[in-house]
PDB file of C-alpha atoms in Angstrom:
ATOM      1  CA  MET A   5       0.110  -6.693 -24.330  1.00 79.00           C
ATOM      2  CA  LEU A   6       3.455  -7.467 -22.671  1.00 85.00           C
ATOM      3  CA  SER A   7       5.342  -4.938 -24.779  1.00 87.00           C
ATOM      4  CA  SER A   8       2.819  -2.207 -23.836  1.00 88.00           C
ATOM      5  CA  TYR A   9       3.491  -2.818 -20.152  1.00 90.00           C
ATOM      6  CA  LEU A  10       7.235  -2.827 -20.751  1.00 91.00           C
ATOM      7  CA  THR A  11       7.012   0.432 -22.705  1.00 92.00           C
ATOM      8  CA  LEU A  12       4.998   2.087 -19.933  1.00 92.00           C
ATOM      9  CA  ALA A  13       7.602   0.940 -17.402  1.00 93.00           C
ATOM     10  CA  ALA A  14      10.372   2.339 -19.612  1.00 93.00           C
ATOM     11  CA  ILE A  15       8.572   5.711 -19.812  1.00 93.00           C
ATOM     12  CA  LEU A  16       8.183   5.835 -16.023  1.00 93.00           C
ATOM     13  CA  PHE A  17      11.808   4.828 -15.489  1.00 94.00           C
ATOM     14  CA  CYS A  18      13.098   7.513 -17.848  1.00 93.00           C
ATOM     15  CA  ILE A  19      10.944  10.225 -16.246  1.00 93.00           C
ATOM     16  CA  GLY A  20      12.329   9.152 -12.871  1.00 93.00           C
ATOM     17  CA  LEU A  21      15.878   9.129 -14.191  1.00 93.00           C
ATOM     18  CA  TYR A  22      15.484  12.634 -15.612  1.00 92.00           C
ATOM     19  CA  GLY A  23      14.090  13.886 -12.297  1.00 91.00           C
ATOM     20  CA  ALA A  24      16.884  12.262 -10.293  1.00 91.00           C
ATOM     21  CA  LEU A  25      19.496  13.857 -12.536  1.00 90.00           C
ATOM     22  CA  VAL A  26      17.995  17.349 -12.803  1.00 89.00           C
ATOM     23  CA  LYS A  27      16.262  18.173  -9.531  1.00 85.00           C
ATOM     24  CA  ARG A  28      18.177  20.053  -6.860  1.00 83.00           C
ATOM     25  CA  ASN A  29      15.777  19.447  -3.956  1.00 84.00           C
ATOM     26  CA  ALA A  30      16.810  16.204  -2.261  1.00 85.00           C
ATOM     27  CA  VAL A  31      13.208  15.282  -1.394  1.00 86.00           C
ATOM     28  CA  VAL A  32      12.286  15.437  -5.076  1.00 88.00           C
ATOM     29  CA  VAL A  33      15.271  13.244  -5.916  1.00 89.00           C
ATOM     30  CA  LEU A  34      13.841  10.666  -3.486  1.00 89.00           C
ATOM     31  CA  PHE A  35      10.480  10.890  -5.333  1.00 89.00           C
ATOM     32  CA  SER A  36      12.227  10.222  -8.615  1.00 92.00           C
ATOM     33  CA  ILE A  37      13.978   7.184  -7.183  1.00 92.00           C
ATOM     34  CA  GLU A  38      10.600   5.861  -6.028  1.00 91.00           C
ATOM     35  CA  LEU A  39       9.284   6.339  -9.574  1.00 92.00           C
ATOM     36  CA  MET A  40      12.138   4.250 -10.965  1.00 93.00           C
ATOM     37  CA  LEU A  41      11.543   1.502  -8.377  1.00 93.00           C
ATOM     38  CA  ASN A  42       7.866   1.431  -9.334  1.00 92.00           C
ATOM     39  CA  ALA A  43       8.753   1.013 -12.991  1.00 93.00           C
ATOM     40  CA  VAL A  44      10.867  -2.013 -12.073  1.00 93.00           C
ATOM     41  CA  ASN A  45       7.966  -3.493 -10.075  1.00 93.00           C
ATOM     42  CA  LEU A  46       5.660  -3.109 -13.081  1.00 93.00           C
ATOM     43  CA  ASN A  47       8.164  -5.016 -15.215  1.00 92.00           C
ATOM     44  CA  LEU A  48       8.404  -7.823 -12.669  1.00 92.00           C
ATOM     45  CA  ILE A  49       4.629  -8.245 -12.429  1.00 92.00           C
ATOM     46  CA  ALA A  50       4.155  -8.004 -16.205  1.00 90.00           C
ATOM     47  CA  PHE A  51       6.667 -10.801 -16.748  1.00 89.00           C
ATOM     48  CA  ALA A  52       5.060 -12.819 -13.964  1.00 88.00           C
ATOM     49  CA  LYS A  53       1.816 -12.850 -15.963  1.00 87.00           C
ATOM     50  CA  TYR A  54       2.872 -12.663 -19.626  1.00 86.00           C
ATOM     51  CA  GLY A  55       6.345 -14.213 -19.470  1.00 81.00           C
ATOM     52  CA  ALA A  56       7.198 -17.522 -21.089  1.00 79.00           C
ATOM     53  CA  ALA A  57       6.629 -19.374 -17.808  1.00 79.00           C
ATOM     54  CA  PRO A  58       4.054 -17.522 -15.663  1.00 82.00           C
ATOM     55  CA  SER A  59       4.696 -17.970 -11.965  1.00 84.00           C
ATOM     56  CA  LEU A  60       4.401 -16.190  -8.648  1.00 86.00           C
ATOM     57  CA  THR A  61       8.145 -15.599  -8.342  1.00 88.00           C
ATOM     58  CA  GLY A  62       7.723 -12.137  -9.840  1.00 88.00           C
ATOM     59  CA  HIS A  63       5.170 -11.323  -7.146  1.00 90.00           C
ATOM     60  CA  ILE A  64       7.583 -12.462  -4.418  1.00 92.00           C
ATOM     61  CA  PHE A  65      10.351 -10.334  -5.892  1.00 92.00           C
ATOM     62  CA  THR A  66       8.014  -7.344  -6.085  1.00 93.00           C
ATOM     63  CA  LEU A  67       7.131  -7.764  -2.414  1.00 92.00           C
ATOM     64  CA  PHE A  68      10.842  -7.802  -1.582  1.00 93.00           C
ATOM     65  CA  THR A  69      11.465  -4.699  -3.701  1.00 92.00           C
ATOM     66  CA  ILE A  70       8.587  -2.859  -2.033  1.00 92.00           C
ATOM     67  CA  SER A  71       9.944  -3.622   1.448  1.00 92.00           C
ATOM     68  CA  VAL A  72      13.468  -2.594   0.512  1.00 92.00           C
ATOM     69  CA  ALA A  73      12.048   0.602  -1.003  1.00 91.00           C
ATOM     70  CA  ALA A  74      10.211   1.312   2.250  1.00 91.00           C
ATOM     71  CA  ALA A  75      13.459   0.878   4.214  1.00 92.00           C
ATOM     72  CA  GLU A  76      15.255   3.089   1.711  1.00 91.00           C
ATOM     73  CA  ALA A  77      12.642   5.827   1.974  1.00 90.00           C
ATOM     74  CA  ALA A  78      12.738   5.757   5.785  1.00 90.00           C
ATOM     75  CA  VAL A  79      16.529   5.984   5.953  1.00 91.00           C
ATOM     76  CA  GLY A  80      16.595   8.573   3.164  1.00 90.00           C
ATOM     77  CA  VAL A  81      14.128  10.856   4.926  1.00 89.00           C
ATOM     78  CA  ALA A  82      16.020  10.425   8.229  1.00 90.00           C
ATOM     79  CA  VAL A  83      19.312  11.362   6.569  1.00 88.00           C
ATOM     80  CA  LEU A  84      17.639  14.382   4.966  1.00 87.00           C
ATOM     81  CA  ILE A  85      16.248  15.535   8.320  1.00 87.00           C
ATOM     82  CA  ALA A  86      19.675  15.171   9.964  1.00 87.00           C
ATOM     83  CA  LEU A  87      21.326  17.048   7.082  1.00 85.00           C
ATOM     84  CA  PHE A  88      18.703  19.791   7.209  1.00 86.00           C
ATOM     85  CA  ARG A  89      19.340  20.231  10.946  1.00 85.00           C
ATOM     86  CA  SER A  90      23.055  20.667  10.479  1.00 83.00           C
ATOM     87  CA  ARG A  91      23.095  22.601   7.169  1.00 80.00           C
ATOM     88  CA  GLY A  92      19.720  24.357   7.019  1.00 79.00           C
ATOM     89  CA  THR A  93      19.107  23.324   3.414  1.00 78.00           C
ATOM     90  CA  VAL A  94      18.069  20.328   1.325  1.00 78.00           C
ATOM     91  CA  ASN A  95      19.737  21.547  -1.847  1.00 81.00           C
ATOM     92  CA  ILE A  96      21.935  18.682  -2.991  1.00 80.00           C
ATOM     93  CA  ASP A  97      24.438  21.049  -4.591  1.00 79.00           C
ATOM     94  CA  GLU A  98      25.505  22.160  -1.135  1.00 79.00           C
ATOM     95  CA  PHE A  99      26.250  18.690   0.184  1.00 78.00           C
ATOM     96  CA  ASP A 100      29.743  18.489  -1.272  1.00 79.00           C
ATOM     97  CA  GLU A 101      32.108  17.917   1.672  1.00 77.00           C
ATOM     98  CA  MET A 102      33.393  14.688   0.155  1.00 78.00           C
ATOM     99  CA  ARG A 103      34.584  16.569  -2.937  1.00 77.00           C
ATOM    100  CA  ARG A 104      36.834  19.088  -1.194  1.00 71.00           C
TER     101      ARG A 104
ATOM    102  CA  MET B   7       2.906  -2.744 -36.714  1.00 49.00           C
ATOM    103  CA  LEU B   8       0.507  -2.172 -33.894  1.00 58.00           C
ATOM    104  CA  HIS B   9      -2.654  -4.111 -34.121  1.00 62.00           C
ATOM    105  CA  LEU B  10      -5.342  -2.725 -31.884  1.00 64.00           C
ATOM    106  CA  ASP B  11      -8.047  -4.970 -30.616  1.00 68.00           C
ATOM    107  CA  ILE B  12     -10.113  -2.977 -28.177  1.00 73.00           C
ATOM    108  CA  THR B  13     -10.639  -5.208 -25.185  1.00 81.00           C
ATOM    109  CA  GLY B  14     -11.539  -4.300 -21.638  1.00 81.00           C
ATOM    110  CA  GLU B  15      -7.953  -4.850 -20.576  1.00 82.00           C
ATOM    111  CA  PHE B  16      -6.723  -2.489 -23.267  1.00 85.00           C
ATOM    112  CA  VAL B  17      -9.138   0.277 -22.249  1.00 88.00           C
ATOM    113  CA  ALA B  18      -8.231  -0.096 -18.566  1.00 89.00           C
ATOM    114  CA  PHE B  19      -4.546  -0.181 -19.451  1.00 89.00           C
ATOM    115  CA  PHE B  20      -4.914   2.970 -21.530  1.00 90.00           C
ATOM    116  CA  LEU B  21      -6.745   4.913 -18.807  1.00 91.00           C
ATOM    117  CA  LEU B  22      -4.370   3.810 -16.065  1.00 91.00           C
ATOM    118  CA  SER B  23      -1.299   4.574 -18.114  1.00 91.00           C
ATOM    119  CA  VAL B  24      -2.635   8.060 -18.886  1.00 93.00           C
ATOM    120  CA  VAL B  25      -3.086   8.609 -15.129  1.00 93.00           C
ATOM    121  CA  MET B  26       0.383   7.273 -14.373  1.00 92.00           C
ATOM    122  CA  ILE B  27       2.278   9.191 -17.044  1.00 93.00           C
ATOM    123  CA  THR B  28       0.448  12.423 -16.220  1.00 93.00           C
ATOM    124  CA  GLY B  29       1.225  11.905 -12.536  1.00 92.00           C
ATOM    125  CA  ALA B  30       4.865  11.171 -13.230  1.00 92.00           C
ATOM    126  CA  VAL B  31       5.321  14.214 -15.466  1.00 92.00           C
ATOM    127  CA  LEU B  32       3.562  16.431 -12.923  1.00 92.00           C
ATOM    128  CA  THR B  33       5.763  14.968 -10.165  1.00 89.00           C
ATOM    129  CA  ILE B  34       8.758  16.240 -12.052  1.00 88.00           C
ATOM    130  CA  SER B  35       7.355  19.543 -13.271  1.00 88.00           C
ATOM    131  CA  LEU B  36       5.171  21.008 -10.504  1.00 85.00           C
ATOM    132  CA  THR B  37       6.712  23.765  -8.420  1.00 82.00           C
ATOM    133  CA  LYS B  38       5.376  23.084  -4.919  1.00 83.00           C
ATOM    134  CA  VAL B  39       6.765  19.987  -3.251  1.00 84.00           C
ATOM    135  CA  VAL B  40       3.470  19.068  -1.547  1.00 86.00           C
ATOM    136  CA  HIS B  41       1.698  19.041  -4.929  1.00 88.00           C
ATOM    137  CA  MET B  42       4.446  16.739  -6.165  1.00 89.00           C
ATOM    138  CA  VAL B  43       3.620  14.226  -3.417  1.00 90.00           C
ATOM    139  CA  VAL B  44      -0.052  14.221  -4.419  1.00 91.00           C
ATOM    140  CA  SER B  45       0.757  13.503  -8.061  1.00 92.00           C
ATOM    141  CA  LEU B  46       3.238  10.835  -6.956  1.00 92.00           C
ATOM    142  CA  ALA B  47       0.414   9.210  -4.968  1.00 92.00           C
ATOM    143  CA  ALA B  48      -1.632   9.209  -8.198  1.00 92.00           C
ATOM    144  CA  VAL B  49       1.182   7.287  -9.887  1.00 93.00           C
ATOM    145  CA  PHE B  50       1.248   4.764  -7.026  1.00 93.00           C
ATOM    146  CA  LEU B  51      -2.537   4.256  -7.203  1.00 93.00           C
ATOM    147  CA  GLY B  52      -2.388   3.855 -10.967  1.00 93.00           C
ATOM    148  CA  LEU B  53       0.307   1.232 -10.543  1.00 93.00           C
ATOM    149  CA  ALA B  54      -1.900  -0.616  -8.042  1.00 93.00           C
ATOM    150  CA  GLY B  55      -4.612  -0.619 -10.723  1.00 92.00           C
ATOM    151  CA  MET B  56      -2.101  -2.049 -13.181  1.00 91.00           C
ATOM    152  CA  PHE B  57      -1.312  -4.820 -10.709  1.00 92.00           C
ATOM    153  CA  VAL B  58      -5.009  -5.708 -10.442  1.00 91.00           C
ATOM    154  CA  LEU B  59      -5.113  -5.746 -14.234  1.00 89.00           C
ATOM    155  CA  LEU B  60      -2.175  -8.161 -14.238  1.00 88.00           C
ATOM    156  CA  GLN B  61      -3.951 -10.457 -11.758  1.00 87.00           C
ATOM    157  CA  ALA B  62      -1.596  -9.569  -8.916  1.00 87.00           C
ATOM    158  CA  GLU B  63      -4.240  -8.598  -6.377  1.00 89.00           C
ATOM    159  CA  PHE B  64      -2.164  -9.241  -3.267  1.00 91.00           C
ATOM    160  CA  VAL B  65       0.714  -7.135  -4.559  1.00 91.00           C
ATOM    161  CA  ALA B  66      -1.787  -4.447  -5.543  1.00 92.00           C
ATOM    162  CA  PHE B  67      -3.069  -4.155  -1.988  1.00 92.00           C
ATOM    163  CA  VAL B  68       0.467  -4.183  -0.619  1.00 91.00           C
ATOM    164  CA  GLN B  69       1.242  -1.392  -3.077  1.00 91.00           C
ATOM    165  CA  VAL B  70      -1.696   0.684  -1.813  1.00 92.00           C
ATOM    166  CA  LEU B  71      -0.776   0.047   1.827  1.00 92.00           C
ATOM    167  CA  ILE B  72       2.968   0.593   1.593  1.00 90.00           C
ATOM    168  CA  TYR B  73       3.388   3.090  -1.223  1.00 89.00           C
ATOM    169  CA  THR B  74       0.252   5.209  -1.273  1.00 88.00           C
ATOM    170  CA  GLY B  75      -0.147   4.911   2.485  1.00 88.00           C
ATOM    171  CA  ALA B  76       3.196   4.721   4.192  1.00 88.00           C
ATOM    172  CA  ILE B  77       5.740   6.118   1.765  1.00 88.00           C
ATOM    173  CA  SER B  78       3.631   9.130   0.722  1.00 88.00           C
ATOM    174  CA  ILE B  79       3.022  10.030   4.367  1.00 89.00           C
ATOM    175  CA  LEU B  80       6.711   9.536   5.115  1.00 87.00           C
ATOM    176  CA  MET B  81       7.599  11.861   2.258  1.00 87.00           C
ATOM    177  CA  ILE B  82       5.122  14.450   3.555  1.00 86.00           C
ATOM    178  CA  PHE B  83       6.829  14.216   6.941  1.00 84.00           C
ATOM    179  CA  GLY B  84      10.159  14.635   5.208  1.00 83.00           C
ATOM    180  CA  ILE B  85       8.902  17.805   3.524  1.00 83.00           C
ATOM    181  CA  MET B  86       7.392  19.189   6.720  1.00 83.00           C
ATOM    182  CA  MET B  87      10.558  18.540   8.711  1.00 79.00           C
ATOM    183  CA  THR B  88      12.758  20.225   6.113  1.00 77.00           C
ATOM    184  CA  GLU B  89      11.610  23.064   3.886  1.00 70.00           C
ATOM    185  CA  HIS B  90       7.855  22.899   3.776  1.00 59.00           C
ATOM    186  CA  ARG B  91       7.454  26.124   1.897  1.00 60.00           C
ATOM    187  CA  ALA B  92      10.043  25.018  -0.562  1.00 55.00           C
ATOM    188  CA  GLU B  93       9.451  25.911  -4.167  1.00 57.00           C
ATOM    189  CA  GLY B  94      10.983  23.425  -6.532  1.00 50.00           C
ATOM    190  CA  THR B  95      12.401  26.257  -8.600  1.00 55.00           C
ATOM    191  CA  ASP B  96      16.138  25.976  -8.720  1.00 57.00           C
ATOM    192  CA  PRO B  97      18.797  27.970 -10.474  1.00 61.00           C
ATOM    193  CA  VAL B  98      18.575  26.487 -13.940  1.00 67.00           C
ATOM    194  CA  LYS B  99      21.730  25.076 -15.451  1.00 78.00           C
ATOM    195  CA  PRO B 100      20.812  24.684 -19.120  1.00 82.00           C
ATOM    196  CA  LEU B 101      23.764  22.458 -20.061  1.00 85.00           C
ATOM    197  CA  HIS B 102      23.199  20.082 -17.154  1.00 83.00           C
ATOM    198  CA  GLU B 103      19.465  19.910 -17.880  1.00 85.00           C
ATOM    199  CA  THR B 104      19.975  19.299 -21.593  1.00 88.00           C
ATOM    200  CA  LEU B 105      22.492  16.550 -20.924  1.00 89.00           C
ATOM    201  CA  ALA B 106      20.132  14.861 -18.467  1.00 88.00           C
ATOM    202  CA  ALA B 107      17.256  15.087 -20.958  1.00 90.00           C
ATOM    203  CA  VAL B 108      19.430  13.616 -23.708  1.00 92.00           C
ATOM    204  CA  ALA B 109      20.508  10.790 -21.405  1.00 91.00           C
ATOM    205  CA  ALA B 110      16.954   9.948 -20.338  1.00 90.00           C
ATOM    206  CA  LEU B 111      15.605  10.163 -23.901  1.00 92.00           C
ATOM    207  CA  SER B 112      18.368   8.022 -25.353  1.00 93.00           C
ATOM    208  CA  LEU B 113      17.845   5.415 -22.641  1.00 92.00           C
ATOM    209  CA  PHE B 114      14.151   5.432 -23.512  1.00 92.00           C
ATOM    210  CA  GLY B 115      14.906   5.081 -27.217  1.00 93.00           C
ATOM    211  CA  LEU B 116      17.203   2.155 -26.523  1.00 93.00           C
ATOM    212  CA  LEU B 117      14.636   0.403 -24.327  1.00 91.00           C
ATOM    213  CA  PHE B 118      11.807   1.128 -26.780  1.00 91.00           C
ATOM    214  CA  PHE B 119      13.610  -0.329 -29.761  1.00 92.00           C
ATOM    215  CA  ALA B 120      14.780  -3.304 -27.715  1.00 91.00           C
ATOM    216  CA  ILE B 121      11.181  -3.991 -26.637  1.00 89.00           C
ATOM    217  CA  ARG B 122       9.862  -3.543 -30.187  1.00 88.00           C
ATOM    218  CA  ALA B 123      12.572  -5.724 -31.695  1.00 88.00           C
ATOM    219  CA  SER B 124      12.292  -8.663 -29.336  1.00 85.00           C
ATOM    220  CA  ASP B 125       9.519 -11.102 -29.981  1.00 81.00           C
ATOM    221  CA  PHE B 126       8.114 -12.635 -26.870  1.00 80.00           C
ATOM    222  CA  PRO B 127       6.898 -16.227 -26.783  1.00 80.00           C
ATOM    223  CA  GLU B 128       3.168 -16.719 -26.528  1.00 78.00           C
ATOM    224  CA  PRO B 129       2.446 -16.751 -22.772  1.00 75.00           C
ATOM    225  CA  ALA B 130       1.098 -19.816 -21.077  1.00 77.00           C
ATOM    226  CA  PRO B 131      -2.180 -19.214 -19.199  1.00 78.00           C
ATOM    227  CA  PHE B 132      -1.653 -17.717 -15.773  1.00 76.00           C
ATOM    228  CA  PRO B 133      -2.672 -20.449 -13.320  1.00 76.00           C
ATOM    229  CA  PHE B 134      -2.728 -18.516 -10.044  1.00 73.00           C
ATOM    230  CA  GLY B 135      -5.947 -16.559 -10.366  1.00 71.00           C
ATOM    231  CA  GLU B 136      -7.525 -18.053  -7.267  1.00 78.00           C
ATOM    232  CA  ASP B 137      -6.022 -18.508  -3.807  1.00 84.00           C
ATOM    233  CA  GLN B 138      -3.123 -16.366  -4.834  1.00 85.00           C
ATOM    234  CA  THR B 139      -2.380 -15.134  -1.325  1.00 88.00           C
ATOM    235  CA  LEU B 140      -2.197 -18.737  -0.125  1.00 89.00           C
ATOM    236  CA  GLU B 141       0.285 -19.614  -2.867  1.00 87.00           C
ATOM    237  CA  ILE B 142       2.412 -16.524  -2.142  1.00 89.00           C
ATOM    238  CA  GLY B 143       2.447 -17.426   1.556  1.00 89.00           C
ATOM    239  CA  LYS B 144       3.505 -20.977   0.787  1.00 89.00           C
ATOM    240  CA  LEU B 145       6.314 -19.753  -1.467  1.00 88.00           C
ATOM    241  CA  LEU B 146       7.489 -17.210   1.123  1.00 89.00           C
ATOM    242  CA  TYR B 147       7.692 -19.822   3.844  1.00 91.00           C
ATOM    243  CA  THR B 148       9.322 -22.565   1.765  1.00 91.00           C
ATOM    244  CA  GLY B 149      11.532 -21.516  -1.114  1.00 88.00           C
ATOM    245  CA  TYR B 150      12.115 -17.930  -0.070  1.00 91.00           C
ATOM    246  CA  LEU B 151      12.299 -18.402   3.690  1.00 92.00           C
ATOM    247  CA  ILE B 152      15.874 -17.159   4.150  1.00 92.00           C
ATOM    248  CA  PRO B 153      15.451 -13.964   2.052  1.00 91.00           C
ATOM    249  CA  PHE B 154      12.180 -13.346   3.883  1.00 92.00           C
ATOM    250  CA  GLU B 155      13.839 -13.550   7.309  1.00 92.00           C
ATOM    251  CA  LEU B 156      16.797 -11.484   6.107  1.00 93.00           C
ATOM    252  CA  LEU B 157      14.324  -8.876   4.920  1.00 93.00           C
ATOM    253  CA  SER B 158      12.795  -8.640   8.381  1.00 93.00           C
ATOM    254  CA  VAL B 159      16.283  -8.101   9.822  1.00 94.00           C
ATOM    255  CA  LEU B 160      16.911  -5.440   7.180  1.00 94.00           C
ATOM    256  CA  LEU B 161      13.680  -3.639   8.030  1.00 93.00           C
ATOM    257  CA  THR B 162      14.465  -3.678  11.758  1.00 94.00           C
ATOM    258  CA  VAL B 163      17.990  -2.380  11.176  1.00 94.00           C
ATOM    259  CA  ALA B 164      16.795   0.296   8.744  1.00 92.00           C
ATOM    260  CA  PHE B 165      14.060   1.641  11.005  1.00 91.00           C
ATOM    261  CA  ILE B 166      16.213   1.650  14.135  1.00 93.00           C
ATOM    262  CA  GLY B 167      18.877   3.375  12.069  1.00 91.00           C
ATOM    263  CA  ALA B 168      16.352   5.925  10.824  1.00 89.00           C
ATOM    264  CA  ILE B 169      15.241   6.692  14.395  1.00 89.00           C
ATOM    265  CA  ALA B 170      18.837   7.026  15.552  1.00 89.00           C
ATOM    266  CA  LEU B 171      19.680   9.324  12.637  1.00 85.00           C
ATOM    267  CA  ALA B 172      16.684  11.615  12.928  1.00 82.00           C
ATOM    268  CA  ARG B 173      16.614  11.875  16.717  1.00 81.00           C
ATOM    269  CA  LYS B 174      17.482  15.256  18.172  1.00 74.00           C
ATOM    270  CA  GLU B 175      20.793  14.953  19.917  1.00 69.00           C
ATOM    271  CA  ALA B 176      20.732  15.799  23.594  1.00 54.00           C
ATOM    272  CA  GLY B 177      22.252  19.200  24.193  1.00 45.00           C
TER     273      GLY B 177
END
């Protein structure tokens, strides 16, 4: 059963990775990052139950990941709103000041 | 080889994983951003179901509260404050898209073969079925006290920072 959970997490992670690499809308890139974080959480919980030494440490780590993801989403959305105010777009191809 | 013994856990796992993969694919492929959020919420709910299946009830409820509740709403706010009529259709760059697909697929192949090749030790029985919230609380306030407090500082800093960033500047 453990390998099924790990495979599902791998599928989710790869879908998220593809979205983060391909999508041009910055909000959608944030969605994809959330997908990848969720895949990691599934791995942590699966190992907490089916690992060699089951324990609650995986649950604690998942709680930490969820809180850090919440902070990341809040700051990400705030940065997007600030960028949208100054540039009028959320297309990540246009945010390239650092490259010039 | 796969050996399939149809148990309740397997059926629930199958249904939930169908929901999650469908939601994830739709999140990537739908055109309207608001529809994407709804399918992303389906993925989050499916993951909460997975957590219940893995006997992580407390984490499952935290997942529903934080992800399906807070983060989805936050994302909807993000959409509304930026381009709420945005279509996800972008100018397609075939080379870029192909390269990204190749990268994601090869990563998946690597992970899949690594998972298939490794043989996991037979798990010990999971001893925390009851009073799990109590045990998590004890762990948080003993062994993981310092990370826990640091996390509260991080959350405070992040949310004050988010308010400061998104606030309309005077004049």
